[in-house]
Amino acid sequence: MGKTITVAIDGPAGAGKSTMARRLAERLGFVYIDTGAMYRAIALSARRLGIGWDDAARLEKLAREARIELPGGGRVLLDGEDISLEIRDPEISEGASRVSAIPGVRRALVEKQQQMGREASVVMEGRDIGTVVFPDAEVKIYLDATPEERTRRRLKDLAARGVQAGFAQVLSEIQRRDERDSTRADSPLRQAPDAIYVDSTSMNEDEVEEALLKIVRARTSNGKEVTS
Ligand code: DC
């Protein structure tokens, strides 16, 4: 197998990581990996089985045994079942943030993510990709936007799925999740020292895509790593 390239995109909830990672992967011909969807799959499975979001031993077992597939087109399969829509439920967003603070769950999912990155060139997005999952990634981007702008984007996403929610409620959910994701002891959300910071607050999607593509192209050439 030839050398694979890893593009790591980290940042807080609602910064546009999923949209941008998917678009970049399409442009580059890489595989898109949404690691948040993997934590969401574990949270959904726990809820269905009546496992508490702080039951570390059972959650770790669940994460080790879960067969999570990301076959493309934003689809997420858990043990063969399509759970793409169910994992976007606000309760599962909160649950994913809770279960992702458990070290055993992280260890299990990080191993799966590292395996995926070894098999193909990937654009992988999450909270700890550039810091923990692939500290040697060829390209690291930290994508950010103000909490208010991230709330507006999240409301648009929810509306597109037919879910009505209030601004204040979504803003406070985002802030609570940011706080938990960036203060947990294990692999908190943090910008890697060698990641490039992109503030997308006043950029549209096409502008962000071009900015990210420029960063990737500066670091890689024709699918190969630039070494000089
Ligand atoms: O990106 P997202 O909103 O789908 O992620 C859901 C939760 O999963 C998020 O609140 C934090 C957690 N997460 C994580 O801890 N590490 C990752 N690499 C990705 C997500």
PDB file of C-alpha atoms and ligand atoms in Angstrom:
ATOM      1  CA  MET A   1       0.000   0.000   0.000  1.00  0.00           C
ATOM      2  CA  GLY A   2       1.280   3.498  -0.834  1.00  0.00           C
ATOM      3  CA  LYS A   3       1.665   6.233   1.719  1.00  0.00           C
ATOM      4  CA  THR A   4      -1.626   7.690   2.912  1.00  0.00           C
ATOM      5  CA  ILE A   5      -2.287  11.326   3.755  1.00  0.00           C
ATOM      6  CA  THR A   6      -4.227  12.509   6.778  1.00  0.00           C
ATOM      7  CA  VAL A   7      -6.001  15.852   6.925  1.00  0.00           C
ATOM      8  CA  ALA A   8      -7.093  16.514  10.529  1.00  0.00           C
ATOM      9  CA  ILE A   9      -9.843  19.045  11.233  1.00  0.00           C
ATOM     10  CA  ASP A  10     -10.704  19.888  14.826  1.00  0.00           C
ATOM     11  CA  GLY A  11     -12.878  22.534  16.416  1.00  0.00           C
ATOM     12  CA  PRO A  12     -15.963  23.160  18.535  1.00  0.00           C
ATOM     13  CA  ALA A  13     -19.559  22.072  17.836  1.00  0.00           C
ATOM     14  CA  GLY A  14     -21.184  23.792  14.875  1.00  0.00           C
ATOM     15  CA  ALA A  15     -18.012  25.306  13.381  1.00  0.00           C
ATOM     16  CA  GLY A  16     -18.770  23.668  10.025  1.00  0.00           C
ATOM     17  CA  LYS A  17     -16.298  20.800  10.348  1.00  0.00           C
ATOM     18  CA  SER A  18     -18.604  18.145   8.893  1.00  0.00           C
ATOM     19  CA  THR A  19     -19.649  20.149   5.846  1.00  0.00           C
ATOM     20  CA  MET A  20     -16.112  21.269   5.146  1.00  0.00           C
ATOM     21  CA  ALA A  21     -14.480  17.902   5.764  1.00  0.00           C
ATOM     22  CA  ARG A  22     -16.987  16.262   3.394  1.00  0.00           C
ATOM     23  CA  ARG A  23     -16.406  18.870   0.686  1.00  0.00           C
ATOM     24  CA  LEU A  24     -12.622  18.703   1.052  1.00  0.00           C
ATOM     25  CA  ALA A  25     -12.659  14.908   0.885  1.00  0.00           C
ATOM     26  CA  GLU A  26     -14.682  15.074  -2.336  1.00  0.00           C
ATOM     27  CA  ARG A  27     -12.276  17.569  -3.895  1.00  0.00           C
ATOM     28  CA  LEU A  28      -9.221  15.540  -2.881  1.00  0.00           C
ATOM     29  CA  GLY A  29     -10.642  12.070  -3.542  1.00  0.00           C
ATOM     30  CA  PHE A  30     -10.022  11.123   0.109  1.00  0.00           C
ATOM     31  CA  VAL A  31     -12.293   9.240   2.519  1.00  0.00           C
ATOM     32  CA  TYR A  32     -14.328  11.460   4.865  1.00  0.00           C
ATOM     33  CA  ILE A  33     -14.437  10.351   8.503  1.00  0.00           C
ATOM     34  CA  ASP A  34     -16.812  11.977  10.985  1.00  0.00           C
ATOM     35  CA  THR A  35     -15.491  10.842  14.378  1.00  0.00           C
ATOM     36  CA  GLY A  36     -18.279  12.675  16.242  1.00  0.00           C
ATOM     37  CA  ALA A  37     -20.718  10.280  14.555  1.00  0.00           C
ATOM     38  CA  MET A  38     -18.831   7.396  16.186  1.00  0.00           C
ATOM     39  CA  TYR A  39     -19.284   8.875  19.697  1.00  0.00           C
ATOM     40  CA  ARG A  40     -22.920   9.543  18.787  1.00  0.00           C
ATOM     41  CA  ALA A  41     -23.358   5.885  17.755  1.00  0.00           C
ATOM     42  CA  ILE A  42     -22.160   4.760  21.195  1.00  0.00           C
ATOM     43  CA  ALA A  43     -24.484   7.225  22.936  1.00  0.00           C
ATOM     44  CA  LEU A  44     -27.445   5.979  20.872  1.00  0.00           C
ATOM     45  CA  SER A  45     -26.613   2.362  21.582  1.00  0.00           C
ATOM     46  CA  ALA A  46     -26.324   3.135  25.322  1.00  0.00           C
ATOM     47  CA  ARG A  47     -29.692   4.873  25.359  1.00  0.00           C
ATOM     48  CA  ARG A  48     -31.365   1.968  23.600  1.00  0.00           C
ATOM     49  CA  LEU A  49     -29.855  -0.524  26.055  1.00  0.00           C
ATOM     50  CA  GLY A  50     -30.633   1.605  29.100  1.00  0.00           C
ATOM     51  CA  ILE A  51     -26.936   2.075  29.921  1.00  0.00           C
ATOM     52  CA  GLY A  52     -26.222   5.294  31.852  1.00  0.00           C
ATOM     53  CA  TRP A  53     -23.962   7.874  30.208  1.00  0.00           C
ATOM     54  CA  ASP A  54     -21.481   7.578  33.067  1.00  0.00           C
ATOM     55  CA  ASP A  55     -21.383   3.758  33.299  1.00  0.00           C
ATOM     56  CA  ALA A  56     -17.728   3.572  32.252  1.00  0.00           C
ATOM     57  CA  ALA A  57     -17.267  -0.217  32.229  1.00  0.00           C
ATOM     58  CA  ARG A  58     -20.357  -1.023  30.152  1.00  0.00           C
ATOM     59  CA  LEU A  59     -19.788   1.907  27.797  1.00  0.00           C
ATOM     60  CA  GLU A  60     -16.216   0.851  27.125  1.00  0.00           C
ATOM     61  CA  LYS A  61     -17.397  -2.681  26.322  1.00  0.00           C
ATOM     62  CA  LEU A  62     -20.037  -1.231  24.014  1.00  0.00           C
ATOM     63  CA  ALA A  63     -17.435   0.914  22.219  1.00  0.00           C
ATOM     64  CA  ARG A  64     -15.053  -2.040  21.811  1.00  0.00           C
ATOM     65  CA  GLU A  65     -17.726  -4.336  20.388  1.00  0.00           C
ATOM     66  CA  ALA A  66     -19.604  -1.824  18.191  1.00  0.00           C
ATOM     67  CA  ARG A  67     -19.148  -2.246  14.459  1.00  0.00           C
ATOM     68  CA  ILE A  68     -19.330   1.321  13.162  1.00  0.00           C
ATOM     69  CA  GLU A  69     -19.180   1.930   9.420  1.00  0.00           C
ATOM     70  CA  LEU A  70     -19.091   5.236   7.534  1.00  0.00           C
ATOM     71  CA  PRO A  71     -19.873   4.138   3.972  1.00  0.00           C
ATOM     72  CA  GLY A  72     -20.055   7.700   2.550  1.00  0.00           C
ATOM     73  CA  GLY A  73     -22.822  10.168   1.772  1.00  0.00           C
ATOM     74  CA  GLY A  74     -22.977  11.080   5.472  1.00  0.00           C
ATOM     75  CA  ARG A  75     -24.365   7.640   6.335  1.00  0.00           C
ATOM     76  CA  VAL A  76     -23.535   5.966   9.633  1.00  0.00           C
ATOM     77  CA  LEU A  77     -24.098   2.263  10.249  1.00  0.00           C
ATOM     78  CA  LEU A  78     -24.073   0.583  13.646  1.00  0.00           C
ATOM     79  CA  ASP A  79     -23.850  -3.204  13.397  1.00  0.00           C
ATOM     80  CA  GLY A  80     -25.297  -2.893   9.898  1.00  0.00           C
ATOM     81  CA  GLU A  81     -28.242  -0.641  10.848  1.00  0.00           C
ATOM     82  CA  ASP A  82     -28.511   2.861   9.355  1.00  0.00           C
ATOM     83  CA  ILE A  83     -28.615   5.263  12.321  1.00  0.00           C
ATOM     84  CA  SER A  84     -27.672   8.434  10.372  1.00  0.00           C
ATOM     85  CA  LEU A  85     -30.780  10.407  11.355  1.00  0.00           C
ATOM     86  CA  GLU A  86     -31.298   9.142  14.889  1.00  0.00           C
ATOM     87  CA  ILE A  87     -27.823  10.192  16.044  1.00  0.00           C
ATOM     88  CA  ARG A  88     -28.588  13.859  15.238  1.00  0.00           C
ATOM     89  CA  ASP A  89     -31.193  14.043  17.987  1.00  0.00           C
ATOM     90  CA  PRO A  90     -30.245  16.808  20.528  1.00  0.00           C
ATOM     91  CA  GLU A  91     -30.406  14.238  23.355  1.00  0.00           C
ATOM     92  CA  ILE A  92     -27.773  12.170  21.535  1.00  0.00           C
ATOM     93  CA  SER A  93     -25.579  15.274  21.025  1.00  0.00           C
ATOM     94  CA  GLU A  94     -25.560  15.690  24.778  1.00  0.00           C
ATOM     95  CA  GLY A  95     -25.039  11.934  25.337  1.00  0.00           C
ATOM     96  CA  ALA A  96     -22.132  11.830  22.874  1.00  0.00           C
ATOM     97  CA  SER A  97     -20.434  14.643  24.732  1.00  0.00           C
ATOM     98  CA  ARG A  98     -20.964  12.717  28.015  1.00  0.00           C
ATOM     99  CA  VAL A  99     -19.723   9.316  26.779  1.00  0.00           C
ATOM    100  CA  SER A 100     -16.759  10.910  25.000  1.00  0.00           C
ATOM    101  CA  ALA A 101     -15.356  12.000  28.373  1.00  0.00           C
ATOM    102  CA  ILE A 102     -14.833   8.332  29.355  1.00  0.00           C
ATOM    103  CA  PRO A 103     -11.213   7.270  28.692  1.00  0.00           C
ATOM    104  CA  GLY A 104     -12.094   3.640  27.867  1.00  0.00           C
ATOM    105  CA  VAL A 105     -14.610   4.765  25.237  1.00  0.00           C
ATOM    106  CA  ARG A 106     -12.029   7.102  23.723  1.00  0.00           C
ATOM    107  CA  ARG A 107      -9.350   4.398  23.637  1.00  0.00           C
ATOM    108  CA  ALA A 108     -11.674   2.027  21.790  1.00  0.00           C
ATOM    109  CA  LEU A 109     -12.812   4.584  19.209  1.00  0.00           C
ATOM    110  CA  VAL A 110      -9.373   6.123  18.700  1.00  0.00           C
ATOM    111  CA  GLU A 111      -8.044   2.662  17.787  1.00  0.00           C
ATOM    112  CA  LYS A 112     -10.791   2.304  15.171  1.00  0.00           C
ATOM    113  CA  GLN A 113     -10.043   5.794  13.809  1.00  0.00           C
ATOM    114  CA  GLN A 114      -6.313   5.099  13.560  1.00  0.00           C
ATOM    115  CA  GLN A 115      -7.064   1.908  11.670  1.00  0.00           C
ATOM    116  CA  MET A 116      -9.291   3.827   9.206  1.00  0.00           C
ATOM    117  CA  GLY A 117      -6.505   6.371   8.660  1.00  0.00           C
ATOM    118  CA  ARG A 118      -3.960   3.666   7.954  1.00  0.00           C
ATOM    119  CA  GLU A 119      -6.139   2.125   5.251  1.00  0.00           C
ATOM    120  CA  ALA A 120      -6.736   5.231   3.129  1.00  0.00           C
ATOM    121  CA  SER A 121      -6.028   8.923   2.741  1.00  0.00           C
ATOM    122  CA  VAL A 122      -8.621  10.634   4.904  1.00  0.00           C
ATOM    123  CA  VAL A 123     -10.116  13.920   5.927  1.00  0.00           C
ATOM    124  CA  MET A 124     -10.944  13.190   9.553  1.00  0.00           C
ATOM    125  CA  GLU A 125     -12.824  15.638  11.752  1.00  0.00           C
ATOM    126  CA  GLY A 126     -13.449  15.761  15.491  1.00  0.00           C
ATOM    127  CA  ARG A 127     -11.979  17.283  18.644  1.00  0.00           C
ATOM    128  CA  ASP A 128      -8.665  15.436  19.141  1.00  0.00           C
ATOM    129  CA  ILE A 129      -7.603  14.362  15.655  1.00  0.00           C
ATOM    130  CA  GLY A 130      -4.537  16.614  15.379  1.00  0.00           C
ATOM    131  CA  THR A 131      -3.601  16.235  19.050  1.00  0.00           C
ATOM    132  CA  VAL A 132      -4.206  12.546  19.842  1.00  0.00           C
ATOM    133  CA  VAL A 133      -5.509  10.398  16.977  1.00  0.00           C
ATOM    134  CA  PHE A 134      -3.004  11.551  14.329  1.00  0.00           C
ATOM    135  CA  PRO A 135      -0.399  13.797  15.984  1.00  0.00           C
ATOM    136  CA  ASP A 136       1.720  13.331  12.829  1.00  0.00           C
ATOM    137  CA  ALA A 137      -1.047  14.270  10.366  1.00  0.00           C
ATOM    138  CA  GLU A 138       0.324  15.965   7.240  1.00  0.00           C
ATOM    139  CA  VAL A 139      -2.287  18.743   7.529  1.00  0.00           C
ATOM    140  CA  LYS A 140      -3.913  20.053  10.707  1.00  0.00           C
ATOM    141  CA  ILE A 141      -6.665  22.646  10.728  1.00  0.00           C
ATOM    142  CA  TYR A 142      -8.514  24.149  13.687  1.00  0.00           C
ATOM    143  CA  LEU A 143     -11.850  25.453  12.432  1.00  0.00           C
ATOM    144  CA  ASP A 144     -13.639  27.956  14.637  1.00  0.00           C
ATOM    145  CA  ALA A 145     -16.495  30.484  14.642  1.00  0.00           C
ATOM    146  CA  THR A 146     -18.167  32.543  17.370  1.00  0.00           C
ATOM    147  CA  PRO A 147     -20.766  30.722  19.522  1.00  0.00           C
ATOM    148  CA  GLU A 148     -23.525  32.950  18.068  1.00  0.00           C
ATOM    149  CA  GLU A 149     -22.587  32.131  14.465  1.00  0.00           C
ATOM    150  CA  ARG A 150     -22.311  28.413  15.318  1.00  0.00           C
ATOM    151  CA  THR A 151     -25.788  28.620  16.863  1.00  0.00           C
ATOM    152  CA  ARG A 152     -27.201  30.186  13.677  1.00  0.00           C
ATOM    153  CA  ARG A 153     -25.660  27.384  11.595  1.00  0.00           C
ATOM    154  CA  ARG A 154     -26.969  24.705  13.947  1.00  0.00           C
ATOM    155  CA  LEU A 155     -30.497  26.214  13.772  1.00  0.00           C
ATOM    156  CA  LYS A 156     -30.323  26.098   9.973  1.00  0.00           C
ATOM    157  CA  ASP A 157     -29.239  22.427  10.068  1.00  0.00           C
ATOM    158  CA  LEU A 158     -32.053  21.584  12.470  1.00  0.00           C
ATOM    159  CA  ALA A 159     -34.624  23.485  10.374  1.00  0.00           C
ATOM    160  CA  ALA A 160     -33.502  21.568   7.288  1.00  0.00           C
ATOM    161  CA  ARG A 161     -34.360  18.400   9.204  1.00  0.00           C
ATOM    162  CA  GLY A 162     -37.726  19.825  10.203  1.00  0.00           C
ATOM    163  CA  VAL A 163     -36.709  20.478  13.841  1.00  0.00           C
ATOM    164  CA  GLN A 164     -37.727  23.825  15.349  1.00  0.00           C
ATOM    165  CA  ALA A 165     -35.596  25.150  18.207  1.00  0.00           C
ATOM    166  CA  GLY A 166     -35.023  28.488  19.921  1.00  0.00           C
ATOM    167  CA  PHE A 167     -31.785  30.520  19.602  1.00  0.00           C
ATOM    168  CA  ALA A 168     -31.178  30.831  23.360  1.00  0.00           C
ATOM    169  CA  GLN A 169     -31.707  27.124  23.945  1.00  0.00           C
ATOM    170  CA  VAL A 170     -29.352  26.006  21.147  1.00  0.00           C
ATOM    171  CA  LEU A 171     -26.727  28.578  22.180  1.00  0.00           C
ATOM    172  CA  SER A 172     -26.748  27.318  25.755  1.00  0.00           C
ATOM    173  CA  GLU A 173     -26.528  23.675  24.580  1.00  0.00           C
ATOM    174  CA  ILE A 174     -23.537  24.536  22.389  1.00  0.00           C
ATOM    175  CA  GLN A 175     -21.831  26.405  25.216  1.00  0.00           C
ATOM    176  CA  ARG A 176     -22.412  23.553  27.669  1.00  0.00           C
ATOM    177  CA  ARG A 177     -20.973  21.054  25.184  1.00  0.00           C
ATOM    178  CA  ASP A 178     -17.966  23.299  24.396  1.00  0.00           C
ATOM    179  CA  GLU A 179     -17.273  23.646  28.098  1.00  0.00           C
ATOM    180  CA  ARG A 180     -17.437  19.875  28.717  1.00  0.00           C
ATOM    181  CA  ASP A 181     -15.474  18.960  25.564  1.00  0.00           C
ATOM    182  CA  SER A 182     -12.682  21.402  26.323  1.00  0.00           C
ATOM    183  CA  THR A 183     -12.319  20.855  30.067  1.00  0.00           C
ATOM    184  CA  ARG A 184     -12.483  17.028  30.284  1.00  0.00           C
ATOM    185  CA  ALA A 185      -9.319  15.359  31.580  1.00  0.00           C
ATOM    186  CA  ASP A 186      -8.808  12.980  28.650  1.00  0.00           C
ATOM    187  CA  SER A 187      -8.068  14.499  25.217  1.00  0.00           C
ATOM    188  CA  PRO A 188      -9.863  17.825  25.664  1.00  0.00           C
ATOM    189  CA  LEU A 189     -10.693  19.940  22.613  1.00  0.00           C
ATOM    190  CA  ARG A 190      -7.548  21.932  21.996  1.00  0.00           C
ATOM    191  CA  GLN A 191      -5.790  23.434  19.003  1.00  0.00           C
ATOM    192  CA  ALA A 192      -2.635  21.445  18.209  1.00  0.00           C
ATOM    193  CA  PRO A 193       0.397  23.762  18.287  1.00  0.00           C
ATOM    194  CA  ASP A 194       1.074  23.053  14.610  1.00  0.00           C
ATOM    195  CA  ALA A 195      -2.556  23.377  13.452  1.00  0.00           C
ATOM    196  CA  ILE A 196      -3.612  26.273  11.262  1.00  0.00           C
ATOM    197  CA  TYR A 197      -6.383  28.349  12.842  1.00  0.00           C
ATOM    198  CA  VAL A 198      -9.274  29.320  10.585  1.00  0.00           C
ATOM    199  CA  ASP A 199     -12.018  31.625  11.881  1.00  0.00           C
ATOM    200  CA  SER A 200     -14.991  31.038   9.595  1.00  0.00           C
ATOM    201  CA  THR A 201     -17.379  33.456  11.359  1.00  0.00           C
ATOM    202  CA  SER A 202     -17.718  35.857   8.447  1.00  0.00           C
ATOM    203  CA  MET A 203     -16.982  33.436   5.604  1.00  0.00           C
ATOM    204  CA  ASN A 204     -19.477  31.567   3.460  1.00  0.00           C
ATOM    205  CA  GLU A 205     -19.092  27.846   2.754  1.00  0.00           C
ATOM    206  CA  ASP A 206     -17.352  28.337  -0.602  1.00  0.00           C
ATOM    207  CA  GLU A 207     -14.832  30.717   0.950  1.00  0.00           C
ATOM    208  CA  VAL A 208     -14.048  28.302   3.784  1.00  0.00           C
ATOM    209  CA  GLU A 209     -13.678  25.424   1.314  1.00  0.00           C
ATOM    210  CA  GLU A 210     -11.212  27.401  -0.800  1.00  0.00           C
ATOM    211  CA  ALA A 211      -9.238  28.530   2.265  1.00  0.00           C
ATOM    212  CA  LEU A 212      -8.924  24.950   3.524  1.00  0.00           C
ATOM    213  CA  LEU A 213      -8.045  23.601   0.105  1.00  0.00           C
ATOM    214  CA  LYS A 214      -5.270  26.180  -0.150  1.00  0.00           C
ATOM    215  CA  ILE A 215      -3.869  25.028   3.205  1.00  0.00           C
ATOM    216  CA  VAL A 216      -3.976  21.371   2.102  1.00  0.00           C
ATOM    217  CA  ARG A 217      -2.319  22.167  -1.219  1.00  0.00           C
ATOM    218  CA  ALA A 218       0.445  24.136   0.466  1.00  0.00           C
ATOM    219  CA  ARG A 219       1.311  21.042   2.496  1.00  0.00           C
ATOM    220  CA  THR A 220       0.801  18.321  -0.056  1.00  0.00           C
ATOM    221  CA  SER A 221       1.461  18.045  -3.733  1.00  0.00           C
ATOM    222  CA  ASN A 222      -0.363  15.815  -6.139  1.00  0.00           C
ATOM    223  CA  GLY A 223      -1.453  13.454  -3.341  1.00  0.00           C
ATOM    224  CA  LYS A 224       2.080  13.206  -1.967  1.00  0.00           C
ATOM    225  CA  GLU A 225       3.549  14.811   1.092  1.00  0.00           C
ATOM    226  CA  VAL A 226       5.689  17.898   0.538  1.00  0.00           C
ATOM    227  CA  THR A 227       8.918  17.275   2.375  1.00  0.00           C
ATOM    228  CA  SER A 228      10.832  20.475   1.650  1.00  0.00           C
TER     229      SER A 228
HETATM  230  O1   DC B   1     -18.857  16.648  16.227  1.00  0.00           O
HETATM  231  P1   DC B   1     -20.083  16.168  16.954  1.00  0.00           P
HETATM  232  O2   DC B   1     -20.920  17.294  17.476  1.00  0.00           O
HETATM  233  O3   DC B   1     -20.888  15.200  16.137  1.00  0.00           O
HETATM  234  O4   DC B   1     -19.521  15.334  18.211  1.00  0.00           O
HETATM  235  C1   DC B   1     -20.371  14.817  19.199  1.00  0.00           C
HETATM  236  C2   DC B   1     -19.618  14.779  20.537  1.00  0.00           C
HETATM  237  O5   DC B   1     -18.582  13.799  20.470  1.00  0.00           O
HETATM  238  C3   DC B   1     -18.940  16.089  20.935  1.00  0.00           C
HETATM  239  O6   DC B   1     -19.701  16.818  21.871  1.00  0.00           O
HETATM  240  C4   DC B   1     -17.622  15.687  21.527  1.00  0.00           C
HETATM  241  C5   DC B   1     -17.402  14.264  21.117  1.00  0.00           C
HETATM  242  N1   DC B   1     -16.250  14.077  20.231  1.00  0.00           N
HETATM  243  C6   DC B   1     -15.031  13.862  20.814  1.00  0.00           C
HETATM  244  O7   DC B   1     -14.919  13.920  22.035  1.00  0.00           O
HETATM  245  N2   DC B   1     -13.951  13.590  20.044  1.00  0.00           N
HETATM  246  C7   DC B   1     -14.055  13.552  18.707  1.00  0.00           C
HETATM  247  N3   DC B   1     -12.966  13.271  17.989  1.00  0.00           N
HETATM  248  C8   DC B   1     -15.295  13.800  18.088  1.00  0.00           C
HETATM  249  C9   DC B   1     -16.386  14.076  18.874  1.00  0.00           C
END
